[in-house]
Each structure stands twice: as structure tokens, then as C-alpha cells.
XYZ file of C-alpha atoms in Angstrom:
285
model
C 26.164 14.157 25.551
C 25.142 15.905 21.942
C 28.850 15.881 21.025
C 28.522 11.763 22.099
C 25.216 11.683 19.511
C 26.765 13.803 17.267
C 30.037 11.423 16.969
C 28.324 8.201 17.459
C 28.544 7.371 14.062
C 31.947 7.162 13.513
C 32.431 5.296 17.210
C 30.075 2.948 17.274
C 30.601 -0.084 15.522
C 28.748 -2.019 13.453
C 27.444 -5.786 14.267
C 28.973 -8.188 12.027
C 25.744 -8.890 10.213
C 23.433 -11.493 9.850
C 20.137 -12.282 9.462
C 18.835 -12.605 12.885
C 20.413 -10.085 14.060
C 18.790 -7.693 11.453
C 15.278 -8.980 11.756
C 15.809 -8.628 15.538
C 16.630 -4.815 14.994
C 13.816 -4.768 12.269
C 11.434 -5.830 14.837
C 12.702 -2.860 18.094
C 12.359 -0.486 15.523
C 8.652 -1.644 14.229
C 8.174 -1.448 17.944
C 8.862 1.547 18.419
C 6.517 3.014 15.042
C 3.715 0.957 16.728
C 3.991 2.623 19.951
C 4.283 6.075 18.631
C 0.950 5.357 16.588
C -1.201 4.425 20.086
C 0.446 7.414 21.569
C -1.061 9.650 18.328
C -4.097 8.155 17.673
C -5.272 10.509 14.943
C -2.782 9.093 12.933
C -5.350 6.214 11.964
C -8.574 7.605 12.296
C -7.483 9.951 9.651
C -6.332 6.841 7.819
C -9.723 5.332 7.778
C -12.310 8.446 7.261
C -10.948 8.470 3.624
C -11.277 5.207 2.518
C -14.751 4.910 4.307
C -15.410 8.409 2.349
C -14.814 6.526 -1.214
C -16.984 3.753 0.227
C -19.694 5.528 0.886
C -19.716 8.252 -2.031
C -19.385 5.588 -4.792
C -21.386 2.947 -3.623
C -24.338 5.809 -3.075
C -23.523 8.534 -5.471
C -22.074 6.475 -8.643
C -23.117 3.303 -7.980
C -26.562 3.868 -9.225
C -25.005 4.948 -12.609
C -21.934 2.781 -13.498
C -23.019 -0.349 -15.367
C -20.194 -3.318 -15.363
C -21.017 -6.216 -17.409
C -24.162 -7.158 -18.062
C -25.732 -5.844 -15.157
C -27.371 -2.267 -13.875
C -27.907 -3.193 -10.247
C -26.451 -1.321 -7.568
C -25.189 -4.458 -5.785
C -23.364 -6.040 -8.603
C -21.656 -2.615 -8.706
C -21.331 -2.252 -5.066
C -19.510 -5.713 -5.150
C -17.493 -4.774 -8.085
C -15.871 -1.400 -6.498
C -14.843 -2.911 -3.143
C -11.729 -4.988 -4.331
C -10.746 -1.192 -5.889
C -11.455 0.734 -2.861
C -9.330 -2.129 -0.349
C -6.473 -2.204 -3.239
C -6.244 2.089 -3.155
C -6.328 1.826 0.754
C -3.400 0.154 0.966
C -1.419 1.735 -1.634
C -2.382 5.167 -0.303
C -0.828 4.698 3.020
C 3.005 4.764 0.853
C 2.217 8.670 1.430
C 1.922 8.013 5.316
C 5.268 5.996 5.150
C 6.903 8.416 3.593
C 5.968 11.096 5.548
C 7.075 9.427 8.636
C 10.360 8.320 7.510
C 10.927 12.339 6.175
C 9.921 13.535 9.488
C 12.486 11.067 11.531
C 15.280 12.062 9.186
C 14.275 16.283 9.455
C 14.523 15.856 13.528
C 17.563 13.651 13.366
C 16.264 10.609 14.793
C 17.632 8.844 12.162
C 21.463 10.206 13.339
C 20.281 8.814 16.590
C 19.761 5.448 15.095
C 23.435 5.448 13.358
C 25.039 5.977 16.711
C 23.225 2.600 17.394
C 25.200 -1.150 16.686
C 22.219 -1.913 14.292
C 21.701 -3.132 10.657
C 21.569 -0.258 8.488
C 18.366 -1.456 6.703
C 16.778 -2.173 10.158
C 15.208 1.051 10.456
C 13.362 1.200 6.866
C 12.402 -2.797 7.250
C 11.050 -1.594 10.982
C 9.029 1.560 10.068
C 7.792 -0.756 6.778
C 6.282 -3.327 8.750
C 4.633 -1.037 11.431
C 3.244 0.206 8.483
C 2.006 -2.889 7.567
C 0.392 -3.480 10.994
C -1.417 -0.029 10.467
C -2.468 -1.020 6.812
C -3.810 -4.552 8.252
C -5.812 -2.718 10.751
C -7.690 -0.219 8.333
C -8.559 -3.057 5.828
C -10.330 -5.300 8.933
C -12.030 -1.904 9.802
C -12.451 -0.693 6.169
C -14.033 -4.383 5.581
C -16.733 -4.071 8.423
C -18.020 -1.001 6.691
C -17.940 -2.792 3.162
C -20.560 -5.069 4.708
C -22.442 -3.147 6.181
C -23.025 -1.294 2.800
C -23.826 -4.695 1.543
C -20.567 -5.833 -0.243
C -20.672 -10.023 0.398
C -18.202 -12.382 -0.932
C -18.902 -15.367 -2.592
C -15.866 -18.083 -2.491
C -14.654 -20.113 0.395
C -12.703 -18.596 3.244
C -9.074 -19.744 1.980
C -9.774 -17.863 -1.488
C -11.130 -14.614 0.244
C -8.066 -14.824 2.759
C -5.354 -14.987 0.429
C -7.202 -11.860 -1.289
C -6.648 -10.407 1.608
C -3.044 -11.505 1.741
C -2.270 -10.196 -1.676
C -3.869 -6.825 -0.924
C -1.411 -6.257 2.133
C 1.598 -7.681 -0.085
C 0.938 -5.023 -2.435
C 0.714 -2.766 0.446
C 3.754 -3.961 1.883
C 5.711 -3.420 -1.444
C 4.252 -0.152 -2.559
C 5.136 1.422 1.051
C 8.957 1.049 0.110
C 8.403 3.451 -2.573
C 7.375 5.563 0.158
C 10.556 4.899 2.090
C 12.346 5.894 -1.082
C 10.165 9.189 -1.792
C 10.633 10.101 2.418
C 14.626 9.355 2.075
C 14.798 11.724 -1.136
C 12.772 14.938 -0.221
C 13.510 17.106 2.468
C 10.223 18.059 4.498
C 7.520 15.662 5.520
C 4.962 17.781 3.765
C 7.284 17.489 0.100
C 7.012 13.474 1.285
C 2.642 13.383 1.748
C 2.361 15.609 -2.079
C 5.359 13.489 -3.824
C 3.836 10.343 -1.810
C 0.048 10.819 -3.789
C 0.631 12.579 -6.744
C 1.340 9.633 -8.779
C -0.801 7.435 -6.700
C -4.267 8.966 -8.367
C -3.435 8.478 -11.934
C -2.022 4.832 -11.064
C -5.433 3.820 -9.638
C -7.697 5.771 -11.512
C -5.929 4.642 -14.998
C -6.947 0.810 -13.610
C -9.945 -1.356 -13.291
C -10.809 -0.447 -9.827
C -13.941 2.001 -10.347
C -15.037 1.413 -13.690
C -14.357 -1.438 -16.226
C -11.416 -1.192 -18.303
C -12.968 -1.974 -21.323
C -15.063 0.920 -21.848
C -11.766 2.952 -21.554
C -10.367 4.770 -24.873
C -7.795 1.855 -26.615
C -4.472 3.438 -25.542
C -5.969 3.797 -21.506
C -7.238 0.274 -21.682
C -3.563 -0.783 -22.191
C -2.265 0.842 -19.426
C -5.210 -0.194 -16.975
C -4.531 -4.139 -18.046
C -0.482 -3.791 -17.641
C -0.928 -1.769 -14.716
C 0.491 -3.948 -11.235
C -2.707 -2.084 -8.980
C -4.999 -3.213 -11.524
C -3.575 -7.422 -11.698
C -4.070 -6.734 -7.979
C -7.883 -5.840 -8.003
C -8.792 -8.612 -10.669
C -7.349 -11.449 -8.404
C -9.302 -10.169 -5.687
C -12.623 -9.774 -7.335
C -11.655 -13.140 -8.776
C -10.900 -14.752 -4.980
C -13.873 -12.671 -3.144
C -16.558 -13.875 -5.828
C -16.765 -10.336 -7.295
C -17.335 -10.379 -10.957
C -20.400 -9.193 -11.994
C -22.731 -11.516 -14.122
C -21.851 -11.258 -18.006
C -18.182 -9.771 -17.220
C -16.076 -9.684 -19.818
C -12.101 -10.514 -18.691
C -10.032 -9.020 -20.983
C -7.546 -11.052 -22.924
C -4.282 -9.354 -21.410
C -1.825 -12.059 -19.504
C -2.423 -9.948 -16.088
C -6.337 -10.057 -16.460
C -6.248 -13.688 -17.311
C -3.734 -14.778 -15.131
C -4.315 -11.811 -12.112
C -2.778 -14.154 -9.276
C 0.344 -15.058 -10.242
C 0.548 -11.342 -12.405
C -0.204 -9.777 -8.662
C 2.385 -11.798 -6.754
C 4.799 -11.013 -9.516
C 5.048 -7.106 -9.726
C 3.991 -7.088 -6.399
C 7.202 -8.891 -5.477
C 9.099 -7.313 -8.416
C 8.346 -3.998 -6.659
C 9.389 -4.753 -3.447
C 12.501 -5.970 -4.570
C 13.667 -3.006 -6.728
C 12.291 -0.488 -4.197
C 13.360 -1.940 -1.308
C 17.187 -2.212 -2.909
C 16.454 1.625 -4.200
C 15.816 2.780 -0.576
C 18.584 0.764 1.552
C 21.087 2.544 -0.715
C 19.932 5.799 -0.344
C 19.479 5.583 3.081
C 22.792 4.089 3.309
C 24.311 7.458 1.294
C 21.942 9.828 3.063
C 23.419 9.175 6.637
C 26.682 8.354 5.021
């Protein structure tokens, strides 16, 4: 039987392609991520202590001491930080993604999945969108505990849903960078470090804690161009956020943060996603 695995590969062939057929495959394999994560539940209460952790330590330990706009009070701040702390939640979990695709290719299941008639990009797209199930999961849970720290929105349901909607799109996209970071190292550990160490200068050089216009000229630059921060200013836009006496700087992405997130948030997905098929493609070549 392992000399059948082992040779599957080369014997089994392909299906001719197509759409359905790959979303079907895309779906079995998102299936099977999804079932593995009830079967290890730690996997997402670890996933949620940390986010609930920035919650709690900057709405009670900073948020006494940050002033945005015009205004000093703890609640304009707490409403301020919340779009930050649901836009970092989502783009943290590209270290989970990673990890997990890493650990399925140092066991072999992915050799397991090549012996398998399936579309090649069936097993990223499946893990991907499991992922996105797990990400949509923390932000309802992550949301619960915004409110009951006192974060409120203040715009009609449709506006505060499609916040919601960009959030996971951004989630979505960013987690194929993990897939691409989990295909290229070799452990699952090398995945979690190389999966985070960009991730805390990409949302700390933004305008999710603090506003970007008290940062230093050349920072302030980055912060407005930066696709996490276009995220976090449409949603602070949608939920009703924006403190009294805000100040929206004059960049394109900060006056235009909608269409700025759906654009590098699909721009990203697109070049990532690409990036990742072809390595997996050459990694189990």
C-alpha cells in the first residue's frame, strides 16, 4: 500500500479541469480543515485569548492616555481602537494558515492529496476557506467582547455589515500569504515566526492604535499607503467610529478607504494566491 501512495502521483490522473469540479474539491478539502479544528479545539480558543488580550489591555491600560481627535474620553478611544483590533485579528491568523499548510506538507499529507484525481489548487483554496470559517468565528466572538467593553456602532446595519465583510476579505487575502510562507519553509514552527514577523510592523506602522497623524512625516506615509490601514479607516468609517474633531488625512486611501480596501485587498489575493498555486505546484512536482 505505501509503494501505491508513494507512486500515486505519477498513476493517477488528473481530471480534465473545470471550474466545478475544482470548487467541488475546494469544498472536501475545507471539510476536512473544519473537522480537524472541532476535533482540536484549542486550536481556536488560543485564537481568541489574544485578540481579547489587546481588547482588554488597550481599552483599560492605554485607553485612558491616547487622545484621537479632539477628544480625551475613554469611549471615543475605546470606539476608535476596535476597527484596529478586528482588522489585526484577522490578519494574524495568516500565521495559523501557514502553519497548518507547513505541517500537512512535513507529514506528507499533501503527497497523499497528489495521489488524488483533484485540482491542484484545491487543497490551498480548501485549507484557505476553512480558514476563513475560523476567522469568521473569532470576529462574532471577538465582537461580543467589544461590546461588552462598551464599543457601539453608530450607522445602519448594511454599513456595519459590509465592514464586517471587508474585514474577512482582507482576512481571506492576507491568509494566502500564509499559504505561500507554509509552502516555502520547512517546519511548522519556521511557518508561525516567518507567518508574524512582518505582521507587527505592518499593523503597528498603521492607523489602528493611534492616529497617524501624530506619527513622524516619513511613518505617516507608510501608515496612509499601507492596505491594513485603508482597511481600518473604512471600517471606522462604516461602524460610526471616528471620533469627534477627527482629522482624515488627505491621502487617496484615507479619503477614499472603501474602494482603497477592496482594491489591495483584492490586489493581494490575486498576486498571492497566483504566488502560492505555483509553488505548490513545483513543491510536489
Amino acid at each position: 500500500m505505501s509503494a501505491i501512495i508513494e507512486k500515486g502521483p505519477a498513476l493517477a490522473p488528473r481530471p480534465a479541469g473545470g471550474m466545478v469540479q475544482s470548487v467541488k474539491d475546494s469544498l472536501v478539502v475545507a471539510k476536512r480543515n473544519l473537522i480537524r479544528m472541532t476535533r482540536i479545539p484549542e486550536m481556536v480558543i488560543f485564537g481568541l485569548i489574544q485578540p481579547i488580550m489587546f481588547v482588554v489591555l488597550f481599552t483599560y491600560v492605554f485607553g485612558g492616555s491616547i487622545q484621537v481627535g479632539g477628544s480625551t474620553s475613554p469611549q471615543a478611544y475605546r470606539e476608535f481602537l476596535m476597527a484596529g483590533i478586528f482588522a489585526q485579528t484577522v490578519t494574524f491568523a495568516t500565521a495559523g494558515a501557514g502553519a497548518g499548510i507547513a505541517d500537512d506538507m512535513h507529514k506528507g499529507l499533501i503527497d497523499r492529496f497528489r495521489s488524488l484525481p483533484m485540482a491542484r489548487g484545491a487543497v490551498l483554496t480548501g485549507r484557505t476557506i476553512a480558514d476563513l470559517v475560523q476567522t469568521t468565528l473569532t470576529l462574532v466572538v471577538l465582537a461580543g467582547v467589544a461590546l461588552l467593553v462598551g464599543w457601539r456602532t453608530h450607522e445602519n446595519f448594511g454599513k456595519v455589515l459590509l465592514g464586517f465583510l471587508l474585514l474577512l476579505l482582507l482576512g481571506y487575502a492576507f491568509s494566502w500569504i500564509g499559504a505561500l510562507i507554509g509552502l516555502t519553509v520547512r517546519t511548522p514552527e519556521a511557518a508561525t515566526s516567518g507567518g508574524l514577523i512582518w505582521l507587527f510592523p505592518l499593523t503597528f506602522i498603521s492607523n489602528a492604535f493611534v492616529d497617524a497623524n501624530q506619527m513622524p512625516t516619513f511613518l505617516r506615509h507608510i501608515a496612509e499607503w499601507n492596505p491594513f490601514s485603508a482597511t481600518v479607516q473604512a471600517c471606522r468609517e462604516l461602524f460610526g467610529n471616528l471620533p469627534p474633531g477627527f482629522k482624515t488625512s488627505d491621502a487617496w486611501p484615507m479619503q477614499h478607504a472603501v474602494l482603497a480596501s477592496i482594491l489591495w485587498s483584492v490586489l493581494i489575493l490575486l498576486v498571492f494566491r497566483t504566488l502560492a498555486v505555483r509553488k505548490y505546484r513545483s513543491a510536489t512536482g
